Structures are given as C-alpha cells and as structure tokens.
Coordinates of C-alpha atoms in Angstrom, one line a residue:
M114 CA -22.4 62.3 1.1
S115 CA -19.2 60.2 1.1
A116 CA -16.0 62.0 -0.5
G117 CA -16.1 62.3 -4.1
P118 CA -13.5 62.0 -6.8
Q119 CA -11.2 64.8 -7.7
L120 CA -12.6 66.6 -10.8
I121 CA -10.1 67.6 -13.4
Q122 CA -10.9 69.3 -16.7
R123 CA -9.3 67.9 -19.7
P124 CA -7.2 70.6 -21.5
A125 CA -8.1 71.2 -25.2
A126 CA -5.3 72.7 -27.4
P127 CA -6.9 76.0 -28.8
R128 CA -5.0 75.6 -32.2
A129 CA -6.3 71.9 -32.7
A130 CA -10.0 73.0 -31.7
W131 CA -9.7 76.0 -34.2
A132 CA -8.3 73.7 -37.0
L133 CA -11.2 71.1 -36.4
E134 CA -13.8 73.9 -36.5
Q135 CA -12.4 75.3 -39.8
A136 CA -12.6 71.8 -41.1
G137 CA -16.3 71.9 -40.5
L138 CA -16.9 70.4 -37.0
S139 CA -19.3 72.0 -34.7
P140 CA -17.6 74.1 -31.9
L141 CA -18.7 71.5 -29.3
L142 CA -17.3 68.5 -31.2
A143 CA -14.2 70.3 -32.1
Q144 CA -13.6 71.1 -28.5
L145 CA -14.3 67.6 -27.3
F146 CA -12.0 65.9 -30.0
A147 CA -9.1 68.4 -29.4
A148 CA -9.4 67.5 -25.7
R149 CA -8.7 64.0 -26.6
G150 CA -5.7 64.6 -28.7
V151 CA -7.1 64.8 -32.1
K152 CA -5.3 67.6 -34.2
T153 CA -6.7 67.2 -37.6
A154 CA -9.9 66.3 -39.3
E155 CA -7.9 63.6 -41.1
E156 CA -7.6 61.8 -37.9
L157 CA -11.4 61.5 -37.8
D158 CA -11.7 60.0 -41.4
D159 CA -13.3 56.6 -40.7
G160 CA -12.9 55.3 -44.4
L161 CA -11.7 51.9 -44.8
A162 CA -8.8 53.2 -46.9
R163 CA -7.5 54.8 -43.8
L164 CA -7.0 51.5 -42.0
L165 CA -3.4 50.7 -41.1
P166 CA -2.3 48.1 -43.7
P167 CA -2.0 44.4 -42.8
S168 CA 1.5 44.2 -43.8
G169 CA 2.5 45.9 -40.5
L170 CA 1.7 42.9 -38.6
K171 CA 4.7 40.6 -37.9
G172 CA 4.0 37.0 -39.1
I173 CA 0.8 37.9 -41.1
A174 CA 2.3 36.8 -44.6
D175 CA 3.1 33.4 -43.1
A176 CA -0.4 33.2 -41.8
A177 CA -2.0 34.0 -45.0
R178 CA 0.0 31.4 -46.9
L179 CA -0.7 28.8 -44.3
L180 CA -4.5 29.5 -44.6
A181 CA -4.3 29.8 -48.5
D182 CA -2.6 26.3 -48.6
C183 CA -5.2 24.8 -46.4
I184 CA -8.1 26.2 -48.6
E185 CA -6.5 25.0 -51.8
A186 CA -5.8 21.5 -50.4
Q187 CA -9.2 21.4 -48.8
A188 CA -7.7 20.7 -45.5
R189 CA -9.8 21.0 -42.3
I190 CA -9.3 24.1 -40.2
C191 CA -10.4 24.2 -36.6
I192 CA -10.8 27.5 -34.9
V193 CA -10.1 27.6 -31.2
A194 CA -12.1 30.3 -29.7
D195 CA -12.2 32.1 -26.3
Y196 CA -15.2 32.2 -23.9
D197 CA -15.7 36.0 -24.0
C198 CA -17.5 38.4 -26.5
D199 CA -14.1 39.2 -28.2
G200 CA -13.5 35.3 -28.5
A201 CA -17.0 34.7 -29.8
T202 CA -17.0 37.4 -32.4
A203 CA -13.4 36.6 -33.5
C204 CA -14.4 33.0 -34.0
T205 CA -17.5 34.1 -36.0
V206 CA -15.4 36.5 -38.2
A207 CA -12.8 33.7 -38.8
L208 CA -15.4 31.2 -39.9
R209 CA -17.6 33.6 -42.0
G210 CA -14.5 35.2 -43.5
L211 CA -12.8 31.7 -44.4
A212 CA -16.0 30.7 -46.1
L213 CA -16.3 33.8 -48.0
L214 CA -12.7 33.4 -49.3
G215 CA -13.3 29.8 -50.5
A216 CA -13.2 27.3 -47.6
K217 CA -16.0 24.8 -47.9
P218 CA -18.3 24.0 -45.0
A219 CA -16.6 20.6 -44.5
Q220 CA -13.3 22.3 -44.0
L221 CA -14.4 24.4 -41.1
G222 CA -15.1 23.8 -37.5
Y223 CA -14.6 25.3 -34.1
V224 CA -14.0 24.6 -30.3
V225 CA -14.4 26.7 -27.4
P226 CA -13.4 26.0 -23.9
D227 CA -15.6 25.7 -21.0
R228 CA -14.5 28.2 -18.4
A229 CA -15.0 25.9 -15.5
I230 CA -13.7 22.6 -17.1
H231 CA -11.0 23.6 -19.4
G232 CA -9.8 27.0 -18.3
Y233 CA -8.4 29.4 -20.6
G234 CA -6.6 29.1 -24.0
L235 CA -5.3 26.2 -26.2
T236 CA -4.6 23.6 -23.6
P237 CA -3.5 20.1 -24.4
A238 CA -7.2 19.1 -23.4
I239 CA -8.5 21.6 -25.9
V240 CA -6.3 20.0 -28.6
D241 CA -7.8 16.7 -27.8
L242 CA -11.3 18.1 -28.0
A243 CA -10.7 19.4 -31.4
L244 CA -9.4 16.0 -32.5
A245 CA -12.4 14.3 -31.1
Q246 CA -14.8 16.4 -33.3
Q247 CA -17.0 14.7 -35.8
G248 CA -15.7 15.1 -39.4
P249 CA -12.4 14.9 -41.0
R250 CA -9.3 15.4 -38.8
P251 CA -8.2 19.0 -38.7
Q252 CA -4.8 19.8 -40.2
L253 CA -4.7 23.3 -38.7
L254 CA -5.8 24.9 -35.6
M255 CA -6.2 28.6 -35.7
T256 CA -6.6 30.3 -32.3
V257 CA -8.5 33.6 -32.1
D258 CA -8.2 35.8 -29.0
N259 CA -5.8 33.2 -27.3
G260 CA -2.7 31.1 -27.9
I261 CA 0.2 33.4 -27.3
A262 CA 0.7 31.8 -24.0
S263 CA -0.2 28.3 -25.0
I264 CA 3.2 26.8 -24.8
A265 CA 2.2 23.4 -23.6
G266 CA -1.1 23.1 -25.8
I267 CA 0.8 24.0 -28.9
A268 CA 3.6 21.6 -28.1
H269 CA 0.9 18.9 -27.6
A270 CA -0.6 19.8 -31.0
K271 CA 2.7 19.8 -32.8
A272 CA 3.5 16.2 -31.4
L273 CA 0.3 15.0 -32.9
G274 CA 1.0 16.4 -36.2
L275 CA -1.0 19.4 -36.3
Q276 CA 0.0 22.9 -37.4
V277 CA -1.1 25.9 -35.2
L278 CA -1.6 29.4 -36.4
V279 CA -2.0 31.8 -33.4
T280 CA -4.0 35.0 -33.6
D281 CA -4.1 36.9 -30.5
H282 CA -3.5 40.3 -28.8
H283 CA -2.7 39.3 -25.2
L284 CA 0.9 39.7 -23.9
P285 CA 3.2 36.6 -24.3
A286 CA 4.6 34.6 -21.4
V287 CA 7.6 35.7 -19.6
F288 CA 9.9 33.3 -17.8
D289 CA 12.9 34.6 -15.8
G290 CA 12.7 37.9 -17.6
V291 CA 12.8 36.3 -21.2
T292 CA 9.7 36.3 -23.3
E293 CA 8.7 32.8 -24.4
L294 CA 6.7 32.3 -27.6
P295 CA 5.0 29.1 -28.4
E296 CA 6.4 27.0 -31.5
A297 CA 3.5 27.7 -33.7
A298 CA 3.6 27.6 -37.5
A299 CA 2.8 31.4 -37.6
I300 CA 2.0 34.0 -35.0
V301 CA 0.0 37.2 -35.5
N302 CA -0.1 39.3 -32.6
P303 CA 0.6 43.2 -32.3
S304 CA 2.0 42.6 -28.8
Q305 CA 4.6 40.0 -29.8
P306 CA 8.2 41.0 -29.7
G307 CA 9.4 42.7 -33.0
C308 CA 6.0 43.6 -34.3
T309 CA 6.0 47.2 -35.5
F310 CA 2.2 47.5 -36.2
E311 CA 1.4 51.0 -35.2
S312 CA -1.8 50.0 -33.1
K313 CA -0.9 47.7 -30.3
N314 CA -4.6 47.8 -29.2
L315 CA -6.3 45.6 -31.7
A316 CA -8.7 43.2 -30.0
G317 CA -8.6 39.5 -30.9
V318 CA -11.5 40.0 -33.5
G319 CA -9.5 42.9 -35.1
V320 CA -6.5 40.6 -35.3
A321 CA -8.7 38.0 -36.9
F322 CA -10.1 40.5 -39.4
Y323 CA -6.6 41.7 -40.4
V324 CA -5.5 38.0 -40.9
L325 CA -8.5 37.7 -43.3
L326 CA -7.5 40.8 -45.3
A327 CA -4.1 39.3 -45.8
L328 CA -5.4 36.0 -46.7
R329 CA -7.5 37.6 -49.4
S330 CA -4.4 39.4 -50.7
E331 CA -2.7 36.1 -50.9
L332 CA -5.4 34.4 -52.8
R333 CA -5.7 37.4 -55.1
T334 CA -1.9 37.0 -55.8
R335 CA -2.5 33.3 -56.4
G336 CA -5.2 34.1 -59.1
H337 CA -8.3 33.0 -57.2
F338 CA -10.0 36.4 -57.8
D339 CA -9.0 40.0 -58.9
A340 CA -9.5 43.2 -57.2
Q341 CA -13.0 43.6 -58.8
S342 CA -14.3 40.1 -58.1
Q343 CA -12.7 39.6 -54.8
P344 CA -15.1 38.8 -51.8
K345 CA -16.1 41.9 -49.7
L346 CA -14.9 41.4 -46.1
D347 CA -16.4 44.8 -44.8
G348 CA -19.6 43.0 -44.1
L349 CA -17.9 41.5 -41.1
L350 CA -17.2 44.8 -39.5
D351 CA -20.4 44.8 -37.3
L352 CA -19.0 41.8 -35.6
V353 CA -15.6 43.4 -35.3
A354 CA -17.1 46.5 -33.8
L355 CA -19.0 44.4 -31.2
G356 CA -16.0 42.4 -30.0
T357 CA -13.7 45.4 -30.1
V358 CA -15.9 47.6 -27.8
A359 CA -16.8 44.7 -25.6
D360 CA -13.3 43.8 -24.8
V361 CA -12.6 47.4 -23.6
V362 CA -9.5 47.8 -25.7
K363 CA -8.1 51.3 -26.3
L364 CA -10.1 53.0 -29.2
D365 CA -7.1 54.5 -30.9
A366 CA -7.7 55.9 -34.4
N367 CA -7.5 52.5 -36.1
N368 CA -10.0 50.9 -33.8
R369 CA -12.2 53.9 -33.9
R370 CA -12.3 53.4 -37.7
L371 CA -13.2 49.6 -37.4
V372 CA -16.0 50.5 -34.8
S373 CA -17.4 53.3 -36.8
Q374 CA -17.8 51.2 -39.9
G375 CA -19.5 48.6 -38.0
L376 CA -21.9 51.0 -36.3
K377 CA -22.7 52.4 -39.8
R378 CA -23.7 48.9 -41.0
M379 CA -25.9 48.3 -38.0
R380 CA -27.6 51.6 -38.2
A381 CA -28.3 50.8 -42.0
G382 CA -29.9 47.5 -41.2
R383 CA -27.1 45.6 -42.6
A384 CA -26.0 43.8 -39.4
H385 CA -25.8 40.0 -39.2
P386 CA -29.0 38.4 -38.1
G387 CA -27.5 37.5 -34.5
V388 CA -26.3 41.2 -34.0
A389 CA -29.8 42.4 -35.1
A390 CA -31.5 39.8 -32.7
L391 CA -29.2 40.9 -29.8
F392 CA -30.5 44.5 -30.3
S393 CA -34.1 43.2 -30.2
A394 CA -33.5 41.1 -27.1
A395 CA -31.8 44.0 -25.4
G396 CA -34.6 46.5 -26.3
R397 CA -32.3 48.8 -28.1
D398 CA -32.8 50.5 -31.5
S399 CA -30.2 49.4 -34.0
A400 CA -31.0 52.2 -36.2
R401 CA -29.4 54.4 -33.4
A402 CA -26.7 51.9 -32.5
N403 CA -23.7 53.4 -30.7
A404 CA -20.7 52.1 -28.9
F405 CA -22.6 52.2 -25.5
D406 CA -25.1 49.6 -26.9
L407 CA -22.2 47.3 -27.8
G408 CA -20.4 47.6 -24.5
F409 CA -23.4 47.7 -22.2
A410 CA -26.2 45.9 -23.9
L411 CA -25.1 43.4 -26.5
G412 CA -21.6 42.5 -25.2
P413 CA -22.8 41.3 -21.7
R414 CA -25.5 39.1 -23.3
I415 CA -22.7 37.3 -25.3
N416 CA -20.4 37.3 -22.2
A417 CA -23.1 35.8 -20.1
A418 CA -22.9 32.6 -22.0
G419 CA -19.3 32.2 -21.3
R420 CA -19.7 33.0 -17.7
L421 CA -22.6 30.8 -16.7
S422 CA -23.2 28.4 -19.6
D423 CA -21.4 27.6 -22.9
M424 CA -20.0 30.1 -25.2
T425 CA -21.2 27.9 -28.1
L426 CA -24.6 29.6 -27.5
G427 CA -23.1 32.9 -28.3
I428 CA -21.2 31.8 -31.3
E429 CA -24.2 30.2 -32.9
C430 CA -26.2 33.2 -32.4
L431 CA -23.7 35.1 -34.4
L432 CA -23.2 32.4 -37.0
T433 CA -26.9 31.7 -38.0
D434 CA -28.2 33.4 -41.1
D435 CA -31.8 32.4 -40.0
P436 CA -33.4 35.6 -38.3
G437 CA -35.7 33.4 -36.4
R438 CA -33.0 31.1 -35.1
A439 CA -30.9 34.2 -34.2
L440 CA -33.8 35.7 -32.1
E441 CA -34.5 32.4 -30.4
L442 CA -30.8 32.2 -29.3
A443 CA -30.6 35.9 -28.5
K444 CA -33.6 35.5 -26.2
Q445 CA -31.7 32.5 -24.5
L446 CA -28.8 34.7 -24.1
D447 CA -30.9 37.5 -22.5
A448 CA -32.4 34.8 -20.1
I449 CA -28.9 33.8 -19.1
N450 CA -27.9 37.4 -18.7
R451 CA -30.7 38.0 -16.3
E452 CA -29.6 35.1 -14.3
R453 CA -26.1 36.5 -14.3
R454 CA -27.4 39.7 -12.8
V455 CA -29.1 38.0 -9.9
I456 CA -26.0 36.0 -9.2
E457 CA -23.9 39.2 -9.4
A458 CA -26.2 41.0 -7.1
D459 CA -25.9 38.3 -4.4
M460 CA -22.1 38.1 -4.9
R461 CA -21.8 41.9 -4.8
E462 CA -23.6 42.1 -1.5
Q463 CA -21.3 39.5 0.0
A464 CA -18.2 41.1 -1.4
E465 CA -19.3 44.6 -0.1
F466 CA -19.9 43.1 3.4
K467 CA -16.2 41.7 3.3
L468 CA -14.8 44.9 2.2
D469 CA -16.8 46.8 4.8
A470 CA -15.4 44.4 7.4
L471 CA -11.9 44.9 6.1
L472 CA -12.2 48.7 6.2
Q473 CA -13.0 48.5 9.9
D474 CA -9.4 47.2 10.5
P475 CA -7.7 50.0 12.7
R476 CA -4.4 49.4 11.1
L477 CA -5.9 50.8 7.8
K478 CA -6.9 54.1 9.5
G479 CA -10.0 54.3 7.4
E480 CA -8.2 54.0 4.1
P481 CA -8.4 50.9 1.8
P482 CA -5.1 49.0 1.5
P483 CA -3.1 49.6 -1.6
A484 CA -4.7 46.6 -3.4
L485 CA -7.6 44.6 -2.6
A486 CA -8.2 40.8 -2.6
I487 CA -11.4 39.0 -1.9
F488 CA -12.2 35.5 -1.6
E489 CA -15.4 33.5 -1.1
A490 CA -15.6 29.8 -1.8
E491 CA -19.2 29.8 -3.0
F492 CA -18.8 32.7 -5.6
H493 CA -19.3 31.8 -9.2
E494 CA -16.0 31.8 -11.0
G495 CA -17.7 33.1 -14.1
V496 CA -18.8 36.3 -12.5
V497 CA -15.7 37.3 -10.2
G498 CA -14.3 39.5 -12.8
I499 CA -17.5 41.7 -12.7
I500 CA -17.3 41.8 -9.0
A501 CA -13.7 42.9 -9.0
S502 CA -14.6 45.6 -11.4
R503 CA -17.3 46.8 -9.0
L504 CA -15.1 46.8 -5.9
K505 CA -12.3 48.6 -7.9
D506 CA -14.7 51.4 -9.0
R507 CA -15.8 51.7 -5.3
V508 CA -12.4 52.0 -3.6
H509 CA -10.1 52.9 -6.5
R510 CA -7.6 50.0 -5.9
P511 CA -6.3 47.2 -8.0
T512 CA -8.7 44.3 -7.1
F513 CA -8.8 40.6 -7.4
V514 CA -11.8 38.4 -6.6
F515 CA -11.6 34.6 -6.1
A516 CA -13.9 31.8 -6.2
R517 CA -13.1 28.0 -5.7
G518 CA -13.1 26.1 -9.0
A519 CA -14.5 22.8 -9.7
D520 CA -11.0 21.3 -9.4
G521 CA -10.5 22.8 -5.9
Q522 CA -8.1 25.6 -7.0
L523 CA -8.9 29.2 -6.4
K524 CA -9.8 31.0 -9.7
G525 CA -9.2 34.7 -9.6
S526 CA -10.1 37.7 -11.9
G527 CA -8.5 41.2 -11.4
R528 CA -9.2 44.7 -12.5
S529 CA -6.7 47.6 -12.1
I530 CA -6.4 51.3 -12.0
A531 CA -4.2 53.6 -14.0
G532 CA -0.5 53.1 -13.1
F533 CA -0.7 49.5 -12.0
H534 CA -0.1 47.1 -14.8
L535 CA -2.0 44.0 -13.5
R536 CA -0.2 41.3 -15.6
D537 CA 3.2 42.6 -14.8
A538 CA 2.3 42.7 -11.1
L539 CA 1.4 39.0 -11.3
D540 CA 4.7 38.2 -13.2
L541 CA 6.7 40.0 -10.3
I542 CA 4.6 38.1 -7.7
S543 CA 5.4 34.8 -9.5
K544 CA 9.2 35.7 -9.5
R545 CA 9.1 36.4 -5.7
H546 CA 6.9 33.5 -4.9
P547 CA 7.5 30.8 -7.5
A548 CA 5.2 28.3 -6.3
L549 CA 2.3 30.6 -5.5
L550 CA 0.7 31.2 -9.0
K551 CA -0.3 28.2 -10.8
K552 CA -0.9 30.1 -14.1
F553 CA -1.7 33.7 -14.8
G554 CA -2.2 36.0 -17.9
G555 CA -3.9 39.1 -19.1
H556 CA -3.4 42.9 -19.7
A557 CA -2.6 46.0 -17.9
M558 CA -6.1 46.7 -16.6
A559 CA -7.5 43.1 -16.5
A560 CA -5.8 39.8 -15.7
G561 CA -6.5 36.4 -14.2
C562 CA -4.8 33.8 -12.1
T563 CA -5.1 30.4 -10.4
L564 CA -3.9 29.5 -7.0
A565 CA -3.6 26.4 -4.8
D566 CA -6.5 26.0 -2.2
D567 CA -4.2 27.6 0.5
G568 CA -2.8 30.3 -1.6
F569 CA -5.2 33.3 -1.0
E570 CA -3.5 34.8 2.1
P571 CA 0.1 34.7 0.7
F572 CA -1.4 36.1 -2.6
E573 CA -3.2 39.0 -0.8
A574 CA 0.0 39.8 1.1
A575 CA 2.1 39.7 -2.2
L576 CA -0.4 41.7 -4.1
R577 CA -0.5 44.5 -1.4
E578 CA 3.4 44.5 -1.2
V579 CA 3.6 45.1 -5.0
A580 CA 0.9 47.8 -5.0
G581 CA 2.6 49.5 -2.0
E582 CA 5.9 49.7 -3.9
W583 CA 4.3 50.8 -7.4
L584 CA 1.5 53.1 -6.3
D585 CA 2.0 56.6 -4.8
A586 CA -0.6 59.0 -3.3
S587 CA -1.5 60.6 -6.5
A588 CA -2.2 57.2 -8.1
L589 CA -4.3 56.2 -5.2
T590 CA -6.4 59.3 -5.5
R591 CA -9.7 58.9 -7.5
T592 CA -9.8 61.4 -10.4
L593 CA -12.5 62.0 -12.9
R594 CA -11.6 63.9 -16.1
T595 CA -14.2 66.2 -17.3
D596 CA -14.8 68.4 -20.4
G597 CA -15.7 71.3 -18.1
P598 CA -19.1 73.4 -18.3
L599 CA -21.5 72.9 -21.1
A600 CA -23.2 76.0 -22.5
P601 CA -27.0 76.1 -22.2
E602 CA -27.5 76.2 -25.9
H603 CA -26.3 72.5 -26.1
F604 CA -29.1 71.2 -23.8
K605 CA -31.2 70.0 -26.7
P606 CA -31.9 66.7 -28.4
D607 CA -29.9 67.5 -31.6
S608 CA -26.6 68.0 -29.6
V609 CA -27.2 64.7 -27.7
R610 CA -27.8 62.8 -31.1
A611 CA -24.6 64.5 -32.4
L612 CA -22.7 63.3 -29.4
E613 CA -24.2 59.7 -29.6
A614 CA -23.2 59.4 -33.2
Q615 CA -19.6 59.6 -32.4
V616 CA -17.4 56.7 -31.3
W617 CA -16.4 56.9 -27.7
G618 CA -14.8 54.3 -25.5
Q619 CA -11.7 53.2 -23.6
A620 CA -9.0 55.9 -23.8
F621 CA -11.4 58.0 -25.9
E622 CA -14.0 58.6 -23.2
A623 CA -17.6 59.7 -23.8
P624 CA -18.0 63.4 -23.0
L625 CA -18.4 64.2 -19.3
F626 CA -19.3 67.6 -18.3
C627 CA -19.0 69.5 -15.1
D628 CA -21.1 72.4 -13.8
A629 CA -22.0 74.2 -10.6
V630 CA -25.5 73.2 -9.8
E631 CA -28.3 73.8 -7.1
I632 CA -30.3 70.9 -6.1
I633 CA -34.1 71.8 -6.1
S634 CA -35.5 68.4 -5.2
Q635 CA -34.2 64.8 -4.9
R636 CA -36.1 61.5 -4.4
I637 CA -35.3 57.8 -4.5
V638 CA -36.7 55.8 -7.5
G639 CA -36.6 52.1 -8.0
E640 CA -35.2 51.6 -4.6
K641 CA -31.6 52.4 -5.7
H642 CA -31.4 55.5 -7.9
T643 CA -31.9 59.2 -7.2
K644 CA -34.1 61.5 -9.3
L645 CA -33.2 65.0 -9.3
R646 CA -34.6 68.5 -10.2
L647 CA -31.8 71.0 -10.2
R648 CA -30.8 74.5 -11.5
Q649 CA -27.6 74.7 -13.9
A650 CA -26.6 78.0 -15.5
G651 CA -30.1 79.5 -14.5
Q652 CA -32.0 76.8 -16.1
L653 CA -34.1 74.0 -14.5
R654 CA -32.8 70.4 -15.5
D655 CA -34.0 66.9 -14.9
A656 CA -31.2 64.5 -13.9
I657 CA -30.9 61.0 -12.4
W658 CA -28.0 59.3 -10.6
F659 CA -28.1 55.6 -11.1
G660 CA -27.1 53.3 -8.3
H661 CA -26.8 56.1 -5.8
I662 CA -29.3 56.7 -2.8
E663 CA -27.1 58.9 -0.4
P664 CA -28.6 62.5 0.0
L665 CA -26.9 65.2 -1.9
P666 CA -26.0 68.7 -0.7
S667 CA -27.8 71.6 -1.9
Q668 CA -25.1 72.9 -3.9
G669 CA -22.0 71.7 -5.6
Q670 CA -19.9 70.7 -8.7
M671 CA -21.7 68.0 -10.7
A672 CA -20.2 65.7 -13.3
Y673 CA -22.6 64.4 -15.7
R674 CA -23.3 63.1 -19.3
L675 CA -26.2 63.8 -21.5
S676 CA -28.9 61.4 -22.5
L677 CA -32.2 61.5 -24.2
D678 CA -35.2 60.5 -22.1
E679 CA -38.2 59.4 -24.2
Y680 CA -41.8 59.5 -22.7
Q681 CA -44.9 59.3 -24.6
G682 CA -43.2 60.0 -27.9
Q683 CA -41.5 63.1 -26.5
Q684 CA -37.7 63.5 -26.2
R685 CA -36.1 65.5 -23.3
V686 CA -32.5 65.9 -22.5
Q687 CA -31.7 64.4 -19.1
M688 CA -28.4 64.7 -17.2
I689 CA -26.8 61.3 -16.1
V690 CA -24.9 62.1 -12.9
E691 CA -21.5 60.5 -12.3
A692 CA -20.3 62.5 -9.4
M693 CA -20.9 65.5 -7.2
V694 CA -18.4 67.2 -4.9

C-alpha cells in the first residue's frame, strides 16, 4: 500500500464541549462542534434573524437605489451570469427576486457566456450580446458571480450608455500592486477594499440574495409595501444553499445559516421545481437533503451544462415553475453529466500517465515537484478543473491542467493546497513574466489563466519557482484531520441520521473518525472499489473504500466516515474509508 497521509486529531476545547452539552446537544455533536471552533449554542442558531445585516456590505445601498429606480421606471435589467452552479443559481435568484419585488417580465433578461467562445466575465463581447437580445434595450447590466475584474467590459458598457451593477465575490484585479476596480455604477462584493462585512465567504448567489434584501428595504422605505405585506424572499434559500455549497466557499456561521435554511425547505418539499427535479434525476431523496447532495449530486449536474454545453440549460431548469418541464431539463442535465464523466475518465487516464512519467524523472528523487502543471492539447477545456482537482488530491501539490482553446490559446484551471494562495501566485508570476499570462483570476484554492500557445513550459517553470519559495516541507506533507475514535454506541442509524442533518462543508468539514482496525476480509467490487469486513473496538463492521484497489495491511489506523447502507428496506451503518496507515 502506498504511503498514506499523516492523521492528526482535531483538538476540541473541553469547556466549549461541556457548554454545548449543557445547552442540550448530544455529547457526540458537542464534541464535533467544539473541535470546529464552536463555543456557544448561539453560534448554531440558524434562524434568519441571526443573519448578518445587509448594511455591512459596502455599496449595497447604492445597488438597492439603482435597482429600485429601474423597477419604478420600468427600465430593462439584464443579468450577466457565470457558467458554473454558483453563477446559475445567482442568476435565478436575481431574476426570481426582482420579479417578486415588482419588476415586470418584460423588464428582465439574462445572458451567460459560453466558456469556449466568450471566456469568463463581463467582456465587451458579452455587453454586445446583451444589447443584441430581443426586447427593449437594457439600461442596467447586473453581474452575478463575476464583474469585479471586468475593467474593459464595464468601460465598453459605459461608453454605450449602459449602467453596470457589479455583484461578485471574487478578488479584484491588481496591477503593479494596486487594486483596480471597474468604473461601475455600484459594486457589492465582500472582497472589495474597504468592505467591512464580517463574512468574506459569501458565494456569488449569497451576494445576490443580500442585494435583494437591501432592495426590499429600499422599496419598503419608498412605500411600495410595509413589513407585513412585503414579499418573502426566504423562498429563494434552496437556490442560495445549492450555489453556496457547490462553489465550495467556506461555511462560516453566516453561510451555514443560509445553507441550513435552504436544506430545511428542500426537506419540507418546498424547493423550486428545478431543484426538486435535480434530486429526482440524481436518484436522491429530497426529504433527507444534506450538503453532500448539493455538492456531489445536484451541483455537478448544473456545472456539467457550463462545462460541455450551454449554462442556459441549467438556468432554465432552475427558472421554470412547471415541474414537468423542470424534470425534462434535469434529465438533460443528467445526461450531460454522464457524458462529462466519460470525458473526465479518459482525460484523467491521460493526465495520470503524464504524471507517472514525470515522477520517473531522476532529478525529482521520487517526490513530486512543488507544483504540478499538465498540458494536453486534446483535453476538453470545460473539464480541466476537475482533472486538476483529482491530481492535486493524489500528489498534494498545487496543480494546473491546460487544454488548447478554440482560439489556439491555452486555457488552464488550477486547484491548490493549504498555504498556497493560487490567485496570488498567478499575480506574482504576472509581475515576474509580464507577457506570460494573457489573463487570470480566481481565489486562494481555485484559479484560472490563459496562456499563449507557446506559454506552457515557461508557466510550468514559473509556477514551480513560486511554489518552491512559498511551500516548506510541512506544507507539502499531506495531512488528514480526524475527530479521533468513535465509541461503539454511535454505530447506529440514529447517530448517522443526526450527523447527516447538520451542515458540513468547506472549513467546517464533515466528521472523519479514526480507529485502530483489523482487516478480516477484502475484495474488489465494481472493478475499482474495495469492500471490507473488519474488526473495530471488538465489533465486526462493514466498510468500503471507493476508488481504491490496492491491498490493505491486516492492521492499521483507519480514517473513515459513517453512512447508511440501505438494502431490501433495511438500514445498516457502513464505514466509508478515506485513508489507512
């Protein structure tokens, strides 16, 4: 068996765990929450009244006034979306929310870039596309999940007499060490300079939802309705939850409240038809909806449209109020996602082959380089981000994967590890090699860039150089944080259901337990998984390790999650193996 990660148990503050127990939480949940920094039960209160107020977002009052003016003047508003799940849900939330708040159907439209044709964000070409739409000429372009770095696109819109409202959560552009913002009529982005909003982790759909809250307040002030008669926006929270989880933003307390409220609506059968249809197409039970479903079942089906086809399909699925139409579109999205899996499997095999060849380089002495870059001209540019994530997980190195775009340039997507801010690394590369990056953007853990056709090797060298400077041996050591041993009394369906009912995700990871085990039997199932029978704390357990076929030692420390395995109407607790050392 190849060397596994270093297993480190999360410390849980005893005083916090005790306080959470005293507040009524089970000992297991109290321990898990304390290990994730929760100190009081109030932090777990998911009530809407506990949400951070919109007024903390810089520019949101200007945004609300701008939108209120448009609604009152019956001016046309065009939403400029992004081609991922966050962008699709943000677009849907904006369109549905504006309609709830008084915008008439003829006032609303949207455009979404095609990844292969237009690239990312509000480019001049997307401005022209918005103007070419049927219907009245838009007077306001509202970006969702993009726009903060669209300097040229917004300048183009402004020259054509259009106002632009930017709602985004990405980092702004930096030139020569100076942050440059577009000349928009208003900008709402917790990541912009001078914004004191406590949560910097809102997804694009979260920012859009907050803009609607501020707009409702502005319209209330203008006398359109009062607190009793005002439209309810909480019905949009299933969409907010989906986009937030799918974008893998940190689930801080505020985001957990947004996600929790959305999940409650899904479980109660109050999700929008498109969300309900996606559950059906994915074979998941919305009555037991959890964050895992959003991140690994619904999100990928929406994302598949932006990767291989046209995100309009995903947005229309979420926009329709016709359950039959929603199911038809969800099935199309499911088919596209199946196609994506086939393409991904082929690309992953090629990428793994290239990686294996690279690791044979005697200069590396059996260790991966500090950062990894892979290029294959025939790769599908819509899937390179997934492959980068897979390779990053395998070698625990910042990883970029490139494909050749339709315009001949190299389109790359990167994924990172803790301690290596990917967008900042690209910024440094752009300063050291001014002509190398044609464009770039992103976050700490995920970013993208475009290179000239001959730019791969210089980029690979530059990325390795920065990684070699920034990452030390400890950062390059794969670690897995666990919650330690799990007492035998918690191996029961009720415990699993209690864990599944919580909101887990990025920076608030789902429980991962670690115990000494003895392997009784192991066999390969489905050609790529290992089914196990093992002994833990003197008890026989069933376990499965997905995507792993290497033989396991007879004894060791196993890191695992719990799940419910349903067979012939019976539910059994099963261990899902993550690592063994």
